[in-house]
Structures are given as structure tokens and as C-alpha cells.
Coordinates of C-alpha atoms in Angstrom, one line a residue:
X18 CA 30.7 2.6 15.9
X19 CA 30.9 4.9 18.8
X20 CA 28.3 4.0 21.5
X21 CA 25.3 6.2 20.7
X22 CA 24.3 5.9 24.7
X23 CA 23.1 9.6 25.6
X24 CA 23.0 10.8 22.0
X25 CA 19.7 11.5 19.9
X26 CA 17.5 10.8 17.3
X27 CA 14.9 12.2 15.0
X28 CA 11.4 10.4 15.8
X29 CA 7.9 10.5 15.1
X30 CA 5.4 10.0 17.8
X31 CA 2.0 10.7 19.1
X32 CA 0.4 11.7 22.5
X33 CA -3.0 10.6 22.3
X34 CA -5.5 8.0 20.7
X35 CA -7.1 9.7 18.0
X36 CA -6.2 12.3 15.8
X37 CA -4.7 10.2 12.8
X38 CA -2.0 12.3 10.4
X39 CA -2.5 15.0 12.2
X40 CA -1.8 13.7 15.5
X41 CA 1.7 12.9 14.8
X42 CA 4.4 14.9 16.4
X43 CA 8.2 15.4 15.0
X44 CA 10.6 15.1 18.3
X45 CA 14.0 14.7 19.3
X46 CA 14.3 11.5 21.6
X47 CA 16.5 9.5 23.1
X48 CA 18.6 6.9 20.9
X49 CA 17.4 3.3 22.7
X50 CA 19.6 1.2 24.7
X51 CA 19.5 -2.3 23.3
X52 CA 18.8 -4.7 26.2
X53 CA 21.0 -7.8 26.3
X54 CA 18.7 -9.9 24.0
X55 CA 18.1 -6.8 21.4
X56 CA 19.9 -5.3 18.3
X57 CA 20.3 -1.7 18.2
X58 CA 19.1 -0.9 14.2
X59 CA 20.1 2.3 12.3
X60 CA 16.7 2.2 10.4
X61 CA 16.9 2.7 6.5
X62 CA 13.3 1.6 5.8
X63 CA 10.3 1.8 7.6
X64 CA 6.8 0.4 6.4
X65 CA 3.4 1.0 7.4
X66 CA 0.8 -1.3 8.0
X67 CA -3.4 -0.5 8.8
X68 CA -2.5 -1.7 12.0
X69 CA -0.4 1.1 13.1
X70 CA -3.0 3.8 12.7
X71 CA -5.7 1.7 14.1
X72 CA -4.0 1.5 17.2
X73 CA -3.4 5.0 17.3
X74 CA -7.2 5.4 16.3
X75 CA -7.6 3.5 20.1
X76 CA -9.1 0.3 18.5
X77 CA -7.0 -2.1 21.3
X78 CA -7.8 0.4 24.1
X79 CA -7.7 -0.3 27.0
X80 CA -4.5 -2.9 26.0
X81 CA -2.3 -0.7 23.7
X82 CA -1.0 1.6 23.5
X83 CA 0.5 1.3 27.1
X84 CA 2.5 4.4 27.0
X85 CA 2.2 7.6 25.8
X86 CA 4.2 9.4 23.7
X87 CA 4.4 6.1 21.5
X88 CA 6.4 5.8 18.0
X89 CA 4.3 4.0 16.0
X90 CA 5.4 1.2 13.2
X91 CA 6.2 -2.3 13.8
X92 CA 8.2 -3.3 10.1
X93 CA 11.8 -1.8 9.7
X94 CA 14.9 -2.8 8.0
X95 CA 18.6 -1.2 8.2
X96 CA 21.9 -1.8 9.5
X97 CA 22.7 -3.3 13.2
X98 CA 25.1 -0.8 14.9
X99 CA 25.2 -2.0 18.5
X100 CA 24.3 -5.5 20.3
X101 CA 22.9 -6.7 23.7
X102 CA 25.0 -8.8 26.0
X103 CA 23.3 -12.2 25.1
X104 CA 22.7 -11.9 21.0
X105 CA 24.5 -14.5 19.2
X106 CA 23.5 -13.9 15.6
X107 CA 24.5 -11.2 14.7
X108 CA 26.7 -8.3 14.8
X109 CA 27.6 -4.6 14.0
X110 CA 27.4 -4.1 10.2
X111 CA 24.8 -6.8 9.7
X112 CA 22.0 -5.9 7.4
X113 CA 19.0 -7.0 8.6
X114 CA 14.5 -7.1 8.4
X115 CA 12.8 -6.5 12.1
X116 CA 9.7 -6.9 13.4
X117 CA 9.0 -4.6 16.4
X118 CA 6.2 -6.0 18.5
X119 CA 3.4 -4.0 18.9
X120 CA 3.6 -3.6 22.5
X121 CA 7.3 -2.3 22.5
X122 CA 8.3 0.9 20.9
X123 CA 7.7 1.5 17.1
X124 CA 10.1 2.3 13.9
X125 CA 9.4 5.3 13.0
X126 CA 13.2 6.9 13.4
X127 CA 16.7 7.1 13.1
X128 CA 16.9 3.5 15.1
X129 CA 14.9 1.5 16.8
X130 CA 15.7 -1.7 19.1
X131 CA 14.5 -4.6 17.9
X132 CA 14.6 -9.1 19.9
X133 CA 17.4 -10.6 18.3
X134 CA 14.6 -13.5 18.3
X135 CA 12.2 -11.3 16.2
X136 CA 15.2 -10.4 13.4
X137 CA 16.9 -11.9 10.4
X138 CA 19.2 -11.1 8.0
X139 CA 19.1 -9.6 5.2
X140 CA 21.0 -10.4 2.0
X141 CA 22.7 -7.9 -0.6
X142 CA 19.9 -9.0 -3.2
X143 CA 17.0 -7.4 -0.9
X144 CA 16.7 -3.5 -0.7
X145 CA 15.8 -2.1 2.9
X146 CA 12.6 -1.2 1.4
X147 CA 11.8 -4.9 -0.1
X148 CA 12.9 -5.9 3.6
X149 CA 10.9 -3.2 5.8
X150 CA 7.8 -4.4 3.8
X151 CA 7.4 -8.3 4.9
X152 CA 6.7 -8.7 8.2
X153 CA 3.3 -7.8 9.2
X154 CA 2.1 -8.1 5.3
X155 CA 3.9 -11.0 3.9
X156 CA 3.9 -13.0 6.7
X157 CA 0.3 -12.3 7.4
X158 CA -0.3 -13.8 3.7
X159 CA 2.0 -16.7 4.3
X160 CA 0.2 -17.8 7.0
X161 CA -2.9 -17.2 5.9
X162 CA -1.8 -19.4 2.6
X163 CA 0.5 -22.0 4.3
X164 CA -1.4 -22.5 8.0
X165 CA -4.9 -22.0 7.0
X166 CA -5.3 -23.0 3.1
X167 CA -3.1 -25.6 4.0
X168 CA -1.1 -24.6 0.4
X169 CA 2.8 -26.3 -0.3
X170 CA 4.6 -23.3 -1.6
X171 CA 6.9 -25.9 -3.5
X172 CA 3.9 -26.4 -5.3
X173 CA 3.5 -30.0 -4.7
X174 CA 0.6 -30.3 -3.2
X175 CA -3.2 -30.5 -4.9
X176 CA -4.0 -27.5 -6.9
X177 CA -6.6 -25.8 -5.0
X178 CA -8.9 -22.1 -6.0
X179 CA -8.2 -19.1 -4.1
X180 CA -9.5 -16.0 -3.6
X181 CA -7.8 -13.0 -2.8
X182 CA -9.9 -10.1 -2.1
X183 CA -7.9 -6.6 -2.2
X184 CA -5.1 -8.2 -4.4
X185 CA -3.5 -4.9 -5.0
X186 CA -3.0 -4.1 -1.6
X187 CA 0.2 -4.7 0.9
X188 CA -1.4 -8.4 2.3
X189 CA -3.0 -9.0 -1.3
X190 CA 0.2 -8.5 -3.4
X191 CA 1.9 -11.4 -1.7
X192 CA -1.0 -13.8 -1.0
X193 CA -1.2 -13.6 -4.7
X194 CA 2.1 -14.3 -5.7
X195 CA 2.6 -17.1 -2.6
X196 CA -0.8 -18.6 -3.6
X197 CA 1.2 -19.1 -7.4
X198 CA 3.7 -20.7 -6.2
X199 CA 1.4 -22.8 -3.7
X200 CA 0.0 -24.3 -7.1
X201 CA -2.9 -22.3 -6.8
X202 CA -6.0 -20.8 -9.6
X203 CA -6.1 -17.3 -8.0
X204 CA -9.3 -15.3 -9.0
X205 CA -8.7 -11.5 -7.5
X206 CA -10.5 -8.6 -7.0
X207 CA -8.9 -4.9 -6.3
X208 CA -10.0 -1.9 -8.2
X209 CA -9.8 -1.5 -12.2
X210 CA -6.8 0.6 -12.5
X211 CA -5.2 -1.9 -10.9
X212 CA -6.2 -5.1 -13.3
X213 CA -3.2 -5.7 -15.3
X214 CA -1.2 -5.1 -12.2
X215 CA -2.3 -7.9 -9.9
X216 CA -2.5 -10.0 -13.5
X217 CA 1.3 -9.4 -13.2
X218 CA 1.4 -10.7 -10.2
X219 CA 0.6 -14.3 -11.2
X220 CA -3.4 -13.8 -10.8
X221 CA -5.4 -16.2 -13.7
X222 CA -8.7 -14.0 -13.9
X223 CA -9.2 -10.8 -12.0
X224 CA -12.3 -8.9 -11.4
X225 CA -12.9 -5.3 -10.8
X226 CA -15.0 -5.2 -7.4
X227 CA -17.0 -2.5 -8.9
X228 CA -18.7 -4.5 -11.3
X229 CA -22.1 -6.7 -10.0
X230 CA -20.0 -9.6 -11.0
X231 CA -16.9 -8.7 -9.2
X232 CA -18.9 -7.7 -5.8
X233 CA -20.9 -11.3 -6.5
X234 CA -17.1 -12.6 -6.2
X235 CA -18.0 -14.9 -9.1
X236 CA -15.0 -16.9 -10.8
X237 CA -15.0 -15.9 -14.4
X238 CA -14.3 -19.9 -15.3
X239 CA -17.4 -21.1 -12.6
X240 CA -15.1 -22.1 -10.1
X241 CA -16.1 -22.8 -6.1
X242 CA -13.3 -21.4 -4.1
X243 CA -11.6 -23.7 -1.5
X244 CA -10.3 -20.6 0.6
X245 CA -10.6 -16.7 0.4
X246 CA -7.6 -14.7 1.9
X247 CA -9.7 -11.6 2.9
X248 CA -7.8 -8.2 2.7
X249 CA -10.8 -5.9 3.0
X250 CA -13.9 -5.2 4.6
X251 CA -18.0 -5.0 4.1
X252 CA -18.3 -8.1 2.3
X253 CA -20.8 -10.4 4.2
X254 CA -20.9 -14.2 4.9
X255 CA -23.8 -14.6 2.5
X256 CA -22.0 -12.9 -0.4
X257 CA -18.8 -15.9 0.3
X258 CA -21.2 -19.0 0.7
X259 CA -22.1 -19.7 -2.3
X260 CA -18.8 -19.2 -4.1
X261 CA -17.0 -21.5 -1.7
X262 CA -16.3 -25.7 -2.5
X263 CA -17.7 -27.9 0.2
X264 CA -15.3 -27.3 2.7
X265 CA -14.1 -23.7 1.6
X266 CA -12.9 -21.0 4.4
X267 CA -12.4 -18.2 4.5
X268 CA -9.6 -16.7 6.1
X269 CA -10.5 -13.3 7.3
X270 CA -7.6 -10.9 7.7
X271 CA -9.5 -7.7 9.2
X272 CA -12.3 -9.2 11.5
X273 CA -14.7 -7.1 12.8
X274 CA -17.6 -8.4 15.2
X275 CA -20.1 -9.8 13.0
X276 CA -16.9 -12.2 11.9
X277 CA -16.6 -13.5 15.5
X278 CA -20.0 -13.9 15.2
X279 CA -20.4 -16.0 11.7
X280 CA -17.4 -18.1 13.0
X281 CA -18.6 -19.1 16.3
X282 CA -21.8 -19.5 14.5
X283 CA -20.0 -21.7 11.6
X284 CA -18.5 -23.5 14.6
X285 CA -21.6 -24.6 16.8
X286 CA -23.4 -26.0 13.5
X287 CA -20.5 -28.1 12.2
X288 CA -20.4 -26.0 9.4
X289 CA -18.0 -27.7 6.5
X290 CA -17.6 -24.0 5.2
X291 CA -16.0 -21.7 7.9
X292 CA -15.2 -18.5 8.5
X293 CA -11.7 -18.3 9.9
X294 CA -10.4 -14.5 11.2
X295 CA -6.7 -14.6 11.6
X296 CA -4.4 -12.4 13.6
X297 CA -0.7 -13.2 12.3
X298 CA 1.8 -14.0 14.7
X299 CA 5.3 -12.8 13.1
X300 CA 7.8 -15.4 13.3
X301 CA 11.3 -15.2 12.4
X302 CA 11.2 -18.5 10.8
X303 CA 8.2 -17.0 8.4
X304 CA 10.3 -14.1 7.8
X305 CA 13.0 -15.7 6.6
X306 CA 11.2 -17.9 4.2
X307 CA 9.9 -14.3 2.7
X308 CA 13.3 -12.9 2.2
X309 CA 14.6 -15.8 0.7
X310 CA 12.1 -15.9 -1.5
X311 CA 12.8 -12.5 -2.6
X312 CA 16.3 -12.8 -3.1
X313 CA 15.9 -15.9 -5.3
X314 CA 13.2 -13.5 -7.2
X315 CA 10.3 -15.4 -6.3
X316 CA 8.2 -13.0 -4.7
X317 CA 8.3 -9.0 -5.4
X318 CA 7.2 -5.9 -3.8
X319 CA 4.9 -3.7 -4.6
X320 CA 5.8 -0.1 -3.6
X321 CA 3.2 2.2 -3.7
X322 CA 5.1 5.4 -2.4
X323 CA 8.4 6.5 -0.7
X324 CA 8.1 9.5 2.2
X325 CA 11.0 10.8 4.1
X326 CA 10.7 10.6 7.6
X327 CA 10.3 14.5 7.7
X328 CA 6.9 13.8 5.6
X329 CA 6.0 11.0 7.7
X330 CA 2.4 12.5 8.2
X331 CA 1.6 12.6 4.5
X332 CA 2.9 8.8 4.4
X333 CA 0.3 7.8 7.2
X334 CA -2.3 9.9 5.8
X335 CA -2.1 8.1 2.4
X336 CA -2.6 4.6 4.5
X337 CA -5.4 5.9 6.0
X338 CA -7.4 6.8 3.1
X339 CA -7.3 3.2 2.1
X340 CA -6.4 3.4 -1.7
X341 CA -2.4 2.4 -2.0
X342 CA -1.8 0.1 -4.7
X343 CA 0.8 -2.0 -2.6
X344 CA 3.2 -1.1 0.2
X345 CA 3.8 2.3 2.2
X346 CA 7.4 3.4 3.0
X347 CA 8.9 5.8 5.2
X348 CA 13.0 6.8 4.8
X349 CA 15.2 8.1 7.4

């Protein structure tokens, strides 16, 4: 491809913290210059994660954002048109997944650099979207699953119970299907329409968090739960306790204060049940375990709606109100 040094590209951006689907701006910007250890992708899927608009909401302030305008979005998958100097693995024409970090420019464009370290390829079996949708979700589940619960997704290990709270949405899709093939009982919770969904997903009982039962968290079969991946929020430490085994956790995906506080708490009294808040760290080697898994069919995505990148507002404005039945995508 003809260098696209000097050329540009549709983006979306915003200028300030605050102002969530509103505050986002349509511009014309520069194309980026990989640097000699980034690729240079032409983006054909872009996914959204809470994160995104939480930053832009100023909830890492004074840290991020560190520039202003920002492109927002972290996830992105397309088609490598241009290499730095030092990047080994790949090359023009290869189809890859990125993971932008959050402190770098965002995805939401025509292209977008991306570490050649933070990157992986992409097979033919796995669409752009399937791709753009893993990093900050799926790996956040596989983590949560594999680091925490301490799960064997050959399913070798010890069946253990698990909990997935918010199983219909982009973390809870996968930490359902991952805690399957971890050998798992999964008991989830997510919203009645979406029962028979998430029980397609591999869940054994699911309830509707509506119901008392369902905001006790009670297993249906009177199991104790040796780890809850937490997707949501306003459930409190003394609604988990007595659902948990001896030792249970739970792994807390969307910590707030008063998890800090029950942890350090949990912590200081030797506590055999803990709460655990976990902030993934995306790693390549993560990544790639995900999109293997999907091409050998092991692990699907859950799209809950496809925006142009000229409707990019109405995309982010769907996230924010909190209700998507899976993941968010955005098309150049």
C-alpha cells in the first residue's frame, strides 16, 4: 500500500471529561505514524467496553485522559497496512485483534496504531467483529476464571460452582462459556429476557435478578459457590457471604470503594472468604488463547448491535444505558 504519511482519516473524539454521547465529535485527523515497534491497522471492527465512557466520564482524572482531543476505544480488529522498523511478526495484509492501551490513542477510526507486543493474528475462521470483541471482555473473564478461580479450561481440574453475575453482558457471555469449559456448575443471573440466552451459553440454572431469589443469589440446586465473577454493581458483601463455600471469592470486576474496603477488611481478619477486585491486564498470550478458542468453535460472541462509525454516538449511548445483551460494535 501507498504510505498513508500526511493523508487522513475519519475519527471520533472528544474534548472534555464529561458529556457522554453527546460529547463525542466527528473530525478529520491525521492517519498515525506507526513507531518502529507498532502496526499501522486499517480498522474493520471496533468494540466498546464501560471502560471507555468511564474515562471519558473523568473517573481516572487526574491520570487519563492525558490529552485532549482523545479517540476513545481500546478493542479493534482489521487489516495491518504498514509496519514499524523493529516488528517481526507481522506484515502488510495480516489480519489481526489489537488492544490499544488506555493511555495511547483509542480505535474509534479509519486506523489506529497498535504495539506489535499487544497484537495477534487473526485467522480466516474469526470475523473482525468476533475479534474486536475479546480483549478487554474476554480476557477480563479469562483471568478472572483462569488467575483467580484457579479453573483448567481443559477441564481437568476439580469441578468447582461459579457464579456469574450479569451473564448476558460483554464480560458475562464469556466467563460463562470459559467457566464450561473450566469444568465448571455455572448458576447465572442477568435479566429475564435474557434466560434461555445465557442457558445457551452453557449456564446449568439461571436466575432472573429480579426475582427475591435471584437478588438472594441462591443456587436453585443449594449449592455454596467457590467464586463469583462479578459483572455488575450494588450487590453488597453480605448478600455474597452466605452463598459462598469455605474459601469462596469473589472476584469483583467493577470495584467501587466500599470493595477496597470489604477486601482489605477480608484481608486484616484472615478471612477464608475474600473479596478479590480485579483490573485485567491484557496480554497477548490471553488473547490468543481467546481466538483460538473461537476458531475451533469453543467460545462465541454475543453481539448485541452493529453502528457505523458515522452513528458512533448512538453506539456509545446504548453502552451507557447499561442494558446490551452482549457486545457493542462500531464499523468503519
Amino acid at each position: 500500500m501507498a504510505s498513508t504519511s500526511g493523508k487522513l482519516m475519519r475519527a471520533v473524539q472528544y474534548a472534555s471529561c464529561g458529556g457522554g454521547a453527546a460529547g463525542l465529535k466527528h473530525a478529520e485527523v491525521p492517519i498515525p505514524t506507526p513507531a518502529k515497534d507498532e502496526v499501522l491497522i486499517k480498522l474493520e471492527a471496533i468494540s466498546i467496553n464501560p471502560v471507555n465512557w468511564k474515562v471519558q466520564k473523568g473517573i481516572m482524572r487526574p491520570v487519563l485522559p492525558r490529552k485532549f482531543p482523545r479517540i476513545p476505544c481500546t478493542d479493534v480488529a482489521g487489516e495491518i497496512v504498514e509496519v514499524g522498523s523493529a516488528v517481526k511478526k507481522f506484515k502488510a495484509g495480516d489480519k489481526v485483534v489489537g488492544y490499544l492501551a488506555l493511555s495511547s490513542e483509542g480505535g474509534m477510526a479509519e486506523y489506529a496504531a497498535a504495539k506489535e507486543s499487544s497484537t495477534v493474528a487473526r485467522p480466516a475462521e474469526v470475523s473482525a467483529a468476533e475479534g474486536a470483541a475479546l480483549p478487554v471482555a474476554g480476557v477480563t473473564a479469562y483471568q478472572a476464571l483462569t488467575q483467580v478461580a484457579g479453573l483448567k479450561l481443559d477441564g481437568t481440574g476439580p469441578q468447582r460452582n461459579i457464579l456469574v453475575t450479569a451473564a448476558s453482558g460483554g464480560v458475562g457471555q464469556y466467563a460463562v462459556q470459559l467457566a464450561k469449559l473450566g469444568n465448571a456448575h455455572v448458576t447465572a443471573t442477568c435479566g429475564a429476557r435474557n434466560i434461555e440466552l445465557v442457558k445457551s451459553l452453557g449456564a446449568d440454572e439461571v436466575l432472573d435478578y429480579k426475582t427475591p431469589e435471584g437478588a438472594a443469589l441462591k443456587s436453585p440446586s443449594g449449592k455454596k459457590y467457590d467464586a463469583v465473577v462479578h459483572c455488575t454493581t450494588g450487590i453488597s458483601w453480605s448478600t455474597f457471604e452466605p452463598n459462598l463455600s469455605g474459601s469462596g471469592k469473589v472476584i469483583d470486576l467493577t470495584p467501587g470503594p466500599s470493595a477496597f474496603m470489604t477486601f482489605a477488611l477480608k484481608k486484616l481478619t484472615f478471612s477464608k472468604k475474600q473479596l478479590l477486585p480485579l483490573l485485567a491486564d491484557v496480554k497477548a498470550a490471553d488473547l490468543e488463547c481467546l481466538v483460538e478458542l473461537v476458531k475451533e468453535k469453543k467460545l462465541k460472541t454475543v453481539i448485541d448491535s452493529t453502528y457505523p462509525l458515522s452513528k458512533a454516538e448512538d453506539a456509545w449511548a446504548k453502552s451507557i444505558e447499561g442494558h446490551a445483551t452482549g457486545k457493542i460494535i462500531v464499523e468503519p
